[in-house]
PDB file of C-alpha atoms in Angstrom:
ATOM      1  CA  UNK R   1     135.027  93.533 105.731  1.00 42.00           C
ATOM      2  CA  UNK R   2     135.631  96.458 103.078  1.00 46.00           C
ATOM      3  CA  UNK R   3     133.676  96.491 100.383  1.00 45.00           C
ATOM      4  CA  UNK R   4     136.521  97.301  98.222  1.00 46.00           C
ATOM      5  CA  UNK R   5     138.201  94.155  99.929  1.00 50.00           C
ATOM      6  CA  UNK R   6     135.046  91.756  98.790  1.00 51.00           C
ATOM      7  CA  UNK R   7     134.842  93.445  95.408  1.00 55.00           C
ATOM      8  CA  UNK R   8     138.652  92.826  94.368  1.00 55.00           C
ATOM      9  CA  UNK R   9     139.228  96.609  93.797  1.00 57.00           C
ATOM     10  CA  UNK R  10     141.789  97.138  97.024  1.00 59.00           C
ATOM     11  CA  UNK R  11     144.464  96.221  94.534  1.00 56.00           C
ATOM     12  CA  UNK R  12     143.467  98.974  92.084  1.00 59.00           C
ATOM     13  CA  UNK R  13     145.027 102.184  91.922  1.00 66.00           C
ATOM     14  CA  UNK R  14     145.153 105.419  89.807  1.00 64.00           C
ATOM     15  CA  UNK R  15     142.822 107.856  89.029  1.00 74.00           C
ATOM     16  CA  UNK R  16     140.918 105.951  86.944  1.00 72.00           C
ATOM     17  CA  UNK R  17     140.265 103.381  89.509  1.00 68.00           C
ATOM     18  CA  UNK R  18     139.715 105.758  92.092  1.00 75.00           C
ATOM     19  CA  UNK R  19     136.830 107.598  89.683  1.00 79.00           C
ATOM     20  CA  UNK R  20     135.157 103.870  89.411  1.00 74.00           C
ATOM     21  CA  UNK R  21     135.254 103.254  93.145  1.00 74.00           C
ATOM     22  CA  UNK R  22     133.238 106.518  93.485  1.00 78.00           C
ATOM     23  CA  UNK R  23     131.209 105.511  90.711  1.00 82.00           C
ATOM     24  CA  UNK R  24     130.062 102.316  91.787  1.00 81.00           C
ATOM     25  CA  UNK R  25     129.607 103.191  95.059  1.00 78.00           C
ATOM     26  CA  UNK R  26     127.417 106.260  94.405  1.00 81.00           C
ATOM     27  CA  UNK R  27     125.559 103.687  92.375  1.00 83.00           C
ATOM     28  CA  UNK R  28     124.695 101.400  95.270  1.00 80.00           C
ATOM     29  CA  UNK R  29     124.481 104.071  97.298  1.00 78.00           C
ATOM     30  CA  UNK R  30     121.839 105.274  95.225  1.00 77.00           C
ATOM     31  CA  UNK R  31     119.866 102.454  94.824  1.00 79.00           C
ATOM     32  CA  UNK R  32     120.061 101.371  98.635  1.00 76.00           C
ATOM     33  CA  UNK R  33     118.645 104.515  99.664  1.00 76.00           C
ATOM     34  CA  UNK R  34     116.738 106.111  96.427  1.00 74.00           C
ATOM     35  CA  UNK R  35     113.040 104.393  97.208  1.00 76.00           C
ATOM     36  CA  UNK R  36     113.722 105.469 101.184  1.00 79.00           C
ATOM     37  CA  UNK R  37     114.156 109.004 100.207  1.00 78.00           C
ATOM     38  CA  UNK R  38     111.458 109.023  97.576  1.00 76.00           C
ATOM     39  CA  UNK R  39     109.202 107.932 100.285  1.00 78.00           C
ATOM     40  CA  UNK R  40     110.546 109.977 102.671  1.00 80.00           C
ATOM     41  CA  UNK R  41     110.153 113.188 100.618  1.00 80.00           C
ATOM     42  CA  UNK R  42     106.537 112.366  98.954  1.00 78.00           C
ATOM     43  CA  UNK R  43     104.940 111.784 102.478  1.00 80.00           C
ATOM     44  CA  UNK R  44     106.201 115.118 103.057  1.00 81.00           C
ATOM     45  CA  UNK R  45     104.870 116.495  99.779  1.00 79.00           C
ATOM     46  CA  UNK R  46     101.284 118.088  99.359  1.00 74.00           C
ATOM     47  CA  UNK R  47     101.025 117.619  95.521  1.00 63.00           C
ATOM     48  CA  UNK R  48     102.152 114.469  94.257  1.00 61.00           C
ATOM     49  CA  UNK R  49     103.282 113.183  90.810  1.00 61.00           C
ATOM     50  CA  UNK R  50     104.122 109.320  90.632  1.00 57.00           C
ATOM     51  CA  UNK R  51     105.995 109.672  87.246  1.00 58.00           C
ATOM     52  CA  UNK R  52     109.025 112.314  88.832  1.00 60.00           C
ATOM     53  CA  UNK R  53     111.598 111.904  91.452  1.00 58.00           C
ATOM     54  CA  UNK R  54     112.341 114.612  93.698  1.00 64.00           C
ATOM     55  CA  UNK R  55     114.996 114.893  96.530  1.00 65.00           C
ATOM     56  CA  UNK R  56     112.955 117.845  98.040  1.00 69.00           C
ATOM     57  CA  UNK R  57     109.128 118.566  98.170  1.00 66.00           C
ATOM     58  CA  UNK R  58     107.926 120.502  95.885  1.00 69.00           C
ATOM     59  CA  UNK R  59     104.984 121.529  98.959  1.00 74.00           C
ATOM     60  CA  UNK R  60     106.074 120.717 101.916  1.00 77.00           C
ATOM     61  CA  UNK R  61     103.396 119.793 104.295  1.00 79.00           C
ATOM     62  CA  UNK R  62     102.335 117.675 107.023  1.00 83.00           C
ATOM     63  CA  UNK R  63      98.504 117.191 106.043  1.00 85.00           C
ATOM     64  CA  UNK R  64      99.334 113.829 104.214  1.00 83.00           C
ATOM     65  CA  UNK R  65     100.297 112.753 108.270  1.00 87.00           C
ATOM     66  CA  UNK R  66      97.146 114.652 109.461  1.00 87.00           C
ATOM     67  CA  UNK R  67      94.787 113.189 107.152  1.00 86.00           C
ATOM     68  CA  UNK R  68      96.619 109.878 108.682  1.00 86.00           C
ATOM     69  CA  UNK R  69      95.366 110.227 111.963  1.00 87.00           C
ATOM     70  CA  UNK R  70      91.907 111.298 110.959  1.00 86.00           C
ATOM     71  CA  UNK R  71      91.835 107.457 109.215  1.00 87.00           C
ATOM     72  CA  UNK R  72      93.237 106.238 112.659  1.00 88.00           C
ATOM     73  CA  UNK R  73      96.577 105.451 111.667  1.00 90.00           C
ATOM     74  CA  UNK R  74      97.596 106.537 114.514  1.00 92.00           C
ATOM     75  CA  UNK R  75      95.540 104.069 116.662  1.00 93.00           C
ATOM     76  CA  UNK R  76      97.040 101.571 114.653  1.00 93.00           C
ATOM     77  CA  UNK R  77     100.803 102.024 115.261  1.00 93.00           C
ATOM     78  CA  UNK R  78     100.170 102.053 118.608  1.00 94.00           C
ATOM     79  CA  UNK R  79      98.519  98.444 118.358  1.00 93.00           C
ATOM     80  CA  UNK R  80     101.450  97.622 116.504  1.00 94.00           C
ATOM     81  CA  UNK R  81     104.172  98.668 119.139  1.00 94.00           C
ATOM     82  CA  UNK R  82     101.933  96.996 121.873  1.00 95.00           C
ATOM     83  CA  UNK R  83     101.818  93.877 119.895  1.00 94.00           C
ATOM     84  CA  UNK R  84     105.715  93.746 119.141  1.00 94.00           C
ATOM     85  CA  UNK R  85     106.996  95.050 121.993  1.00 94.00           C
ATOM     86  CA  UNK R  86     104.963  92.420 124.538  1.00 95.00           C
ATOM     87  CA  UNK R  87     105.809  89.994 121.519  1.00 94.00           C
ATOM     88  CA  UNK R  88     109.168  90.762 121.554  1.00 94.00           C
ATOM     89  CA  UNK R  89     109.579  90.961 125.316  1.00 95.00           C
ATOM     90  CA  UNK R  90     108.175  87.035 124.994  1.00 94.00           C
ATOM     91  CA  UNK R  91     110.314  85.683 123.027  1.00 94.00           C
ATOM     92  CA  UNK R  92     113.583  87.067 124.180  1.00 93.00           C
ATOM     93  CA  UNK R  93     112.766  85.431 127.559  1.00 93.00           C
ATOM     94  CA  UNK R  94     111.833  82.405 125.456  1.00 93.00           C
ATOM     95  CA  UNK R  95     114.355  82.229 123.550  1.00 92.00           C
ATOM     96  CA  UNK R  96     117.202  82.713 126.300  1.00 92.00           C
ATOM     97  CA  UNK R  97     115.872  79.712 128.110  1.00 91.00           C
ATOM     98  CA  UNK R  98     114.872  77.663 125.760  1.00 90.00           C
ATOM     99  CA  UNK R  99     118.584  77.635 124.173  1.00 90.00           C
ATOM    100  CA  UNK R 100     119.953  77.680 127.444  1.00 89.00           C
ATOM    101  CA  UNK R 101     118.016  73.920 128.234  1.00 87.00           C
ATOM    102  CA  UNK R 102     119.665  72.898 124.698  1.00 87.00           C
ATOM    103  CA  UNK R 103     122.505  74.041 125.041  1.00 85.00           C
ATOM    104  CA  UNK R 104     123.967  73.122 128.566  1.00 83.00           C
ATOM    105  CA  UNK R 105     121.484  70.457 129.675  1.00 81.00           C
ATOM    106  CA  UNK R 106     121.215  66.854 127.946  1.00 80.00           C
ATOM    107  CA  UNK R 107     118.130  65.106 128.000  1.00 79.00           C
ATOM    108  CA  UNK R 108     116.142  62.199 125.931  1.00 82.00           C
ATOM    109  CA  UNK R 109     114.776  63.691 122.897  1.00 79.00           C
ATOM    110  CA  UNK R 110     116.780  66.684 122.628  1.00 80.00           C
ATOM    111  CA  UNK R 111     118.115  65.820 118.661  1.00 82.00           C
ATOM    112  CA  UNK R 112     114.095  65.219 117.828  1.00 87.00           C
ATOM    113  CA  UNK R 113     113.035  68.796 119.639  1.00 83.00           C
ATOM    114  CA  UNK R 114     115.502  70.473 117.615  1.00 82.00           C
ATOM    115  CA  UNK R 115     114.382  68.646 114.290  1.00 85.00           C
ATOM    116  CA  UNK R 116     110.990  69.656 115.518  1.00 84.00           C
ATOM    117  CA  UNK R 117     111.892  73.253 116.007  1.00 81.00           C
ATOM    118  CA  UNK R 118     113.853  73.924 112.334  1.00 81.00           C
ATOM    119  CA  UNK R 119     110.713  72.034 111.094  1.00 82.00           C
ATOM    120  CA  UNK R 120     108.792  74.904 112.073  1.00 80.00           C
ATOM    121  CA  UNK R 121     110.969  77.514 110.688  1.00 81.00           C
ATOM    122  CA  UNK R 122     110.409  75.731 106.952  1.00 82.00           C
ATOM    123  CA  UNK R 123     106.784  75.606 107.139  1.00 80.00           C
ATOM    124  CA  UNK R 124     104.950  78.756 105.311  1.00 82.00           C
ATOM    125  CA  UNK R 125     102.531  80.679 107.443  1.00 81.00           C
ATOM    126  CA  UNK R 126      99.501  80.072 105.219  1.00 82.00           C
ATOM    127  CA  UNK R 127      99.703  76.086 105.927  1.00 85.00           C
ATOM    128  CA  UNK R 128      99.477  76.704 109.763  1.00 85.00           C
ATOM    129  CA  UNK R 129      97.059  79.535 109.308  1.00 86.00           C
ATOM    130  CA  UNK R 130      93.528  77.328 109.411  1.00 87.00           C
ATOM    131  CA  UNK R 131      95.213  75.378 112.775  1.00 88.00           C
ATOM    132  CA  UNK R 132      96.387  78.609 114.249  1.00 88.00           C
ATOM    133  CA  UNK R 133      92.974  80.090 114.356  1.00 89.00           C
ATOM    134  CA  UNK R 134      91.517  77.143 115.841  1.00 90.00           C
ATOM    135  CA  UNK R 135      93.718  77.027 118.394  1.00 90.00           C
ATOM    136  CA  UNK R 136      93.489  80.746 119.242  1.00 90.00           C
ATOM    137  CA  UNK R 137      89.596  80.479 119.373  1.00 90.00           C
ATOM    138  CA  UNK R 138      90.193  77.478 121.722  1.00 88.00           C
ATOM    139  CA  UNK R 139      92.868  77.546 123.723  1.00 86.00           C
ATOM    140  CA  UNK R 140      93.974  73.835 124.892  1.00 84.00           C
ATOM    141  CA  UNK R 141      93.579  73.320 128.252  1.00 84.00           C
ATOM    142  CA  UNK R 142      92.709  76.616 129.455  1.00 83.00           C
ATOM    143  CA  UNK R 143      89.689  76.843 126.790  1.00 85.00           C
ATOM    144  CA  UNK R 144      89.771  80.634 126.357  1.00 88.00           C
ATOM    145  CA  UNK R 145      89.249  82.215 122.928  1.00 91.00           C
ATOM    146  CA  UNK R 146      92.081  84.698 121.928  1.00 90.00           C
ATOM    147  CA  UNK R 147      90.352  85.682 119.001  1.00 91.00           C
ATOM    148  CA  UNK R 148      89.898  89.569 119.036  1.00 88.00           C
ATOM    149  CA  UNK R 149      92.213  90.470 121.585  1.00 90.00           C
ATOM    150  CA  UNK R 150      95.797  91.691 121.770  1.00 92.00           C
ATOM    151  CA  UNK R 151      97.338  88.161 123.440  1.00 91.00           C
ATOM    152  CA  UNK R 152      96.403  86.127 120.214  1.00 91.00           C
ATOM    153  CA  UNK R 153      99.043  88.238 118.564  1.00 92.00           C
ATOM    154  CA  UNK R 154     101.556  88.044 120.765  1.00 93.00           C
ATOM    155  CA  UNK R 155     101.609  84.363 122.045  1.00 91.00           C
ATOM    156  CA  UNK R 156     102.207  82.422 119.034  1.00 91.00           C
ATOM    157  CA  UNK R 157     105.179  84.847 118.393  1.00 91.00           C
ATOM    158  CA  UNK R 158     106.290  84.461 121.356  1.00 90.00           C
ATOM    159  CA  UNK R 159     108.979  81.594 120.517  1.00 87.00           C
ATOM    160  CA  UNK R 160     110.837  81.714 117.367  1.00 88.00           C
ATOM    161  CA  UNK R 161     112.692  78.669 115.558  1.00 87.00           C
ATOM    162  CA  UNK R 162     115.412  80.929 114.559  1.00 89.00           C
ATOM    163  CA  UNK R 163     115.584  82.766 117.746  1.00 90.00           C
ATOM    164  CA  UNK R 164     115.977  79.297 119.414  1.00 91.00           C
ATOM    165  CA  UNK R 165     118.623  78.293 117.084  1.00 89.00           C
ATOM    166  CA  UNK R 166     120.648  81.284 117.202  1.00 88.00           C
ATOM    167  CA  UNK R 167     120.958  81.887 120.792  1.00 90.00           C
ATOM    168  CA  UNK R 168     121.624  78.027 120.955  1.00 89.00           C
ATOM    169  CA  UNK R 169     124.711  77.799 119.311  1.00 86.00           C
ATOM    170  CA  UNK R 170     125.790  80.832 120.683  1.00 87.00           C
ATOM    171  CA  UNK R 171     125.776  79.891 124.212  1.00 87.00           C
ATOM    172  CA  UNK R 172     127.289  76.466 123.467  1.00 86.00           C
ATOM    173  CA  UNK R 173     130.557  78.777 122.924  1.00 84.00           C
ATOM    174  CA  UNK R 174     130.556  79.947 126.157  1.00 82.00           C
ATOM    175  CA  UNK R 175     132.897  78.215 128.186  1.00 83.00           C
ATOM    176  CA  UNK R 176     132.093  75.688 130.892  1.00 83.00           C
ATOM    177  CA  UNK R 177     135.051  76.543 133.360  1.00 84.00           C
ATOM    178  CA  UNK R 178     133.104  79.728 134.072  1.00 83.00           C
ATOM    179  CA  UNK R 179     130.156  78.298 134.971  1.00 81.00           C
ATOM    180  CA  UNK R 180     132.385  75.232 137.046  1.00 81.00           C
ATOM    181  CA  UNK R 181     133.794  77.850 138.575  1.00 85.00           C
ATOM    182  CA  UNK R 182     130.706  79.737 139.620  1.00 82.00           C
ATOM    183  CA  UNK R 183     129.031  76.809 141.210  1.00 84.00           C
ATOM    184  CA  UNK R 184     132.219  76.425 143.172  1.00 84.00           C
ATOM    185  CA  UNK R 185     132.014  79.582 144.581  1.00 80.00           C
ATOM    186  CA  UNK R 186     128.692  78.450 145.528  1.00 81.00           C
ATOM    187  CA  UNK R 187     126.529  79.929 142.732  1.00 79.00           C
ATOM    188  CA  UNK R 188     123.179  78.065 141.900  1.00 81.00           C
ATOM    189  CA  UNK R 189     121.531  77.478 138.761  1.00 81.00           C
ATOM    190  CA  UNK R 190     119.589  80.499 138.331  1.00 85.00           C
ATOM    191  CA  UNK R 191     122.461  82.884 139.216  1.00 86.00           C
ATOM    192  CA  UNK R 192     125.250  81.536 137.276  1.00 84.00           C
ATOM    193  CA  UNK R 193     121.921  81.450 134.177  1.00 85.00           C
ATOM    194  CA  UNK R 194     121.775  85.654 135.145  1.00 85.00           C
ATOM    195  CA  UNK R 195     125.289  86.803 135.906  1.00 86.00           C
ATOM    196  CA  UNK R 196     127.460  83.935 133.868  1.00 85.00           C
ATOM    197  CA  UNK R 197     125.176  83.227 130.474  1.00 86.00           C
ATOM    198  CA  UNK R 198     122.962  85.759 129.408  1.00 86.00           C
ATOM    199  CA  UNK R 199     125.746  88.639 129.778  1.00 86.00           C
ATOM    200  CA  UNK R 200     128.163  87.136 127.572  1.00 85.00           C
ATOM    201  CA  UNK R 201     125.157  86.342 125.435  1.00 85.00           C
ATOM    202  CA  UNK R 202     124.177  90.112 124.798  1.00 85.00           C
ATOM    203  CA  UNK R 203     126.097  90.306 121.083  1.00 84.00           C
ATOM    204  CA  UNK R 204     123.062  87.364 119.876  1.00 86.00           C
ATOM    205  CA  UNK R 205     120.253  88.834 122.246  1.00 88.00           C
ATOM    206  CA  UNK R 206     121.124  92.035 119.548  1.00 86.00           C
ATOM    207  CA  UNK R 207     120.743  89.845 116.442  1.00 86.00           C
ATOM    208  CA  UNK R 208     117.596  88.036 117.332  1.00 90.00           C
ATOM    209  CA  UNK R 209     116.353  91.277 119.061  1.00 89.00           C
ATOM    210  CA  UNK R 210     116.681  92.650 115.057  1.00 88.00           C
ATOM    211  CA  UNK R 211     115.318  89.725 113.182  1.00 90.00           C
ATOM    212  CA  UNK R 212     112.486  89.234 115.912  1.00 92.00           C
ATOM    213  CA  UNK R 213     111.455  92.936 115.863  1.00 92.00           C
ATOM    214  CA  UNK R 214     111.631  93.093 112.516  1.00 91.00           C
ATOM    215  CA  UNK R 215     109.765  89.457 112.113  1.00 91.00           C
ATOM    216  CA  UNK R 216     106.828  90.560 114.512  1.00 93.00           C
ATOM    217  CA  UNK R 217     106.410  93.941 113.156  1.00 92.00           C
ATOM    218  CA  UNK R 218     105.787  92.959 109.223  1.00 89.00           C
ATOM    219  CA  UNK R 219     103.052  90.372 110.703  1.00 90.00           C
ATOM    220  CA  UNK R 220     100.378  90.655 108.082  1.00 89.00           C
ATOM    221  CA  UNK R 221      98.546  86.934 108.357  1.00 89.00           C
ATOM    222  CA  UNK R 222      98.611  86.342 112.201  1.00 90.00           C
ATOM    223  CA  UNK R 223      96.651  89.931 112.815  1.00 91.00           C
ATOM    224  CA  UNK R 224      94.525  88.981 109.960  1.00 90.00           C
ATOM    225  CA  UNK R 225      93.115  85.927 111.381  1.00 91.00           C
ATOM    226  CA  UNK R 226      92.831  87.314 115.294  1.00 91.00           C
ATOM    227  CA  UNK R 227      91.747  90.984 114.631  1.00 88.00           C
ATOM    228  CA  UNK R 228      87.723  90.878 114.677  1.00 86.00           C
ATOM    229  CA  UNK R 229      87.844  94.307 114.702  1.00 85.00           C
ATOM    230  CA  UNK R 230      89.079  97.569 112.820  1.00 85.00           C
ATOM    231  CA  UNK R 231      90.161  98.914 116.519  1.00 87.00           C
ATOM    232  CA  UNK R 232      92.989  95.810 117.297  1.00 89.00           C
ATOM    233  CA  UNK R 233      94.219  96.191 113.880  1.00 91.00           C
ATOM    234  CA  UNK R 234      98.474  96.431 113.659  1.00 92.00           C
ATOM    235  CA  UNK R 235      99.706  99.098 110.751  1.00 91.00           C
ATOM    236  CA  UNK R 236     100.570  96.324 107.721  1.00 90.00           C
ATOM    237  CA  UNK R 237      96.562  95.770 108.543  1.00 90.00           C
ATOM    238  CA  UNK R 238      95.947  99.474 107.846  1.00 88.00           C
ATOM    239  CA  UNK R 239      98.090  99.638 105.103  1.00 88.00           C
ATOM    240  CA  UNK R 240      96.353  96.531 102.777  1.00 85.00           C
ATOM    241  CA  UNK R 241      93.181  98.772 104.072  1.00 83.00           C
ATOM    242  CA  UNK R 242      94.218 102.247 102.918  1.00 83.00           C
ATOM    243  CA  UNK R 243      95.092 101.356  99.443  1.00 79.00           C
ATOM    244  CA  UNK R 244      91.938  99.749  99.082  1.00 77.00           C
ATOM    245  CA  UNK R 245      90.296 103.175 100.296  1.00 73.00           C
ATOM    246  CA  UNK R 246      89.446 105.210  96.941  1.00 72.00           C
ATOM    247  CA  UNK R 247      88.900 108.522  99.210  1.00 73.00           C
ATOM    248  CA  UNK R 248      92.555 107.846 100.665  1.00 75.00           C
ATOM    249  CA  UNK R 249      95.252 109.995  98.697  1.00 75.00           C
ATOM    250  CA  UNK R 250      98.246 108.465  97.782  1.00 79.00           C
ATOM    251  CA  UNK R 251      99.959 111.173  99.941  1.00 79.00           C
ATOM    252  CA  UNK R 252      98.065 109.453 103.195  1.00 83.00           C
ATOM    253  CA  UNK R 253      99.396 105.961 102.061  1.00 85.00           C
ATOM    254  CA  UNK R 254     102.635 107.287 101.375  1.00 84.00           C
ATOM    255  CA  UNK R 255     102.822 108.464 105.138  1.00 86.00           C
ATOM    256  CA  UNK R 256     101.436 105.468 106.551  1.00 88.00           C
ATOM    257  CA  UNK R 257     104.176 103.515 104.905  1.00 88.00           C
ATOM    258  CA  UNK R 258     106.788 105.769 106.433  1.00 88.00           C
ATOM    259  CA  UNK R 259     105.232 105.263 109.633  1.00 90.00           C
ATOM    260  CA  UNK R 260     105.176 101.449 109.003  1.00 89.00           C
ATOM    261  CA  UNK R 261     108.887 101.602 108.145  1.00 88.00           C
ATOM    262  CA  UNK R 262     110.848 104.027 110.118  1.00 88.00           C
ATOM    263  CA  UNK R 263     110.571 101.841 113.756  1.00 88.00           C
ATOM    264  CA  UNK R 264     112.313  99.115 111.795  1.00 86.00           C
ATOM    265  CA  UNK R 265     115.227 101.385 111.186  1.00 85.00           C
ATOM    266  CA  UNK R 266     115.480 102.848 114.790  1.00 86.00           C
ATOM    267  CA  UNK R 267     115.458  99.824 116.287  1.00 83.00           C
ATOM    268  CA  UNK R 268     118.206  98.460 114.203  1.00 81.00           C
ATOM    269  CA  UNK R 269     119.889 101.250 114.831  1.00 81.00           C
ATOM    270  CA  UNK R 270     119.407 101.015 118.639  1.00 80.00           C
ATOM    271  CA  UNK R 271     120.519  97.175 118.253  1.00 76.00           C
ATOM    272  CA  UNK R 272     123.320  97.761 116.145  1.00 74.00           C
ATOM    273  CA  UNK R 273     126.379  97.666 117.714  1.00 74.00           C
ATOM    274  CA  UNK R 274     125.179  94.357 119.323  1.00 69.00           C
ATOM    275  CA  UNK R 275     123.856  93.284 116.308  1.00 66.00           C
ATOM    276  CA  UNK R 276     127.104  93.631 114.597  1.00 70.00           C
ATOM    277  CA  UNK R 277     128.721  92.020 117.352  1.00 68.00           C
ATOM    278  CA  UNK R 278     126.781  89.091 117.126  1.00 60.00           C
ATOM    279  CA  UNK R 279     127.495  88.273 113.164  1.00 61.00           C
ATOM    280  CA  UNK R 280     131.134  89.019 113.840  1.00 61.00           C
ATOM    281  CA  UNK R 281     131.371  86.555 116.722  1.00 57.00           C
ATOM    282  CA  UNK R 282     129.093  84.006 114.609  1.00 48.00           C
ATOM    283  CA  UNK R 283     131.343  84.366 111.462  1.00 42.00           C
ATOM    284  CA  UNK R 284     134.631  84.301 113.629  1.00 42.00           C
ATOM    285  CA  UNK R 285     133.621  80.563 115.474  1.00 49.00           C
ATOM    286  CA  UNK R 286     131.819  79.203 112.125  1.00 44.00           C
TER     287      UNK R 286
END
């Protein structure tokens, strides 16, 4: 949808309406994008001044990104994309099967897992903090401790209520004559799941690929409570970190904070013609 089309203004012609579509637009525009290039330009910028606003560096410079690394930022993205890209990894595969169970299987107890499952999507993360770390330093039934290391991270985001939900009701739009007619041409359960589902599935695998990424990257409590350790720490870690650090410039934080934010942006843009895909098809069948 245009946005002149949701804003009313399709109808309105003339110069005059034509000078306040540009106007309003510039305006949105600018405020959209205005802190993103403020950041963008003062983590380039060798002298800063908090009280200005400049679309070019006055300096331009990269020792706000090498004084970075020399406070291990570096180290700490890395943690970060091993921690969301394992995570991620996890709860795609969870997801997918998980929603395909609800959505094409019936069983006993299927309307009480699902209350179960938006329950946990309503719950803040500082209630289930004090349980989570219990459970990571005790793992049931196996009895290992997952406190310190890179797996208590990843595991408990490794299945996502809204994941779940999503790929759920997508897949209960896929019809059933394809699959009838795969298992007539002698197809078995995992096959038609690989070759008949999950394809036509790729438009919501991009939205909850974006919301999950997204989701597991801005983790600030769950590394909190498993990182024992400056070395394991993930970048929104760092960051809390750095700007309690009175010998870090605000030029180092600035570039930290670019660092923090510009995988967020690629990988919507990598996702985003299945991403768009996805709300389309969601908006067309709601």
């Amino acid at each position: 949808m245009r946005f002149d089309s949701a804003l009313g203004l399709e109808a309105r012609k003339g110069p005059a309406a034509t000078l306040g579509k540009v106007v309003l637009y510039s305006a949105m525009v600018l405020v959209f994008t205005g802190p993103l290039v403020g950041l963008l330009v003062s983590a380039f910028s060798r002298t800063l001044d908090p009280t200005s606003f400049s679309l070019w560096p006055d300096d331009l410079t990269l020792e706000n990104f090498v004084q970075a690394g020399e406070k291990n930022v570096y180290l700490y993205l890395v943690n970060s994309f091993v921690v969301v890209g394992f995570g991620l990894l996890l709860q795609l595969l969870v997801s997918v099967f998980a929603a395909y169970s609800l959505a094409r299987k019936r069983f006993r107890g299927m309307t009480v897992v699902m209350l179960l499952m938006l329950a946990t999507m309503m719950l803040p993360e500082e209630i289930i903090a004090i349980p989570l770390s219990l459970v990571l330093a005790d793992l049931p039934v196996l009895h290992l401790n997952l406190i310190g290391t890179y797996a208590g991270m990843i595991l408990p985001v490794g299945a996502w209520g809204f994941s779940i939900l999503v790929m759920t009701e997508f897949m209960k739009e896929v019809p059933v004559e394809l699959e009838e007619a795969a298992r007539i041409d002698g197809a078995g359960e995992l096959r038609v799941f690989a070759t008949i589902i999950v394809p036509l599935c790729r438009p919501a695998l991009g939205v909850i690929g974006v919301f999950g990424f997204t989701m597991i990257w801005d983790q600030y409590l769950l590394p909190l409570i498993v990182s024992t350790d400056s070395s394991t720490w993930t970048l929104p870690i760092a960051l809390r970190s750095l700007r309690s650090d009175e010998e870090v410039g605000i030029g180092v934080l600035l570039a930290a904070s670019l660092l923090a934010l510009l995988p967020s942006i690629i990988a919507f843009l990598a996702f985003q013609r299945q991403f768009m895909r996805g709300l389309t098809s969601g908006a067309i069948k709601g």
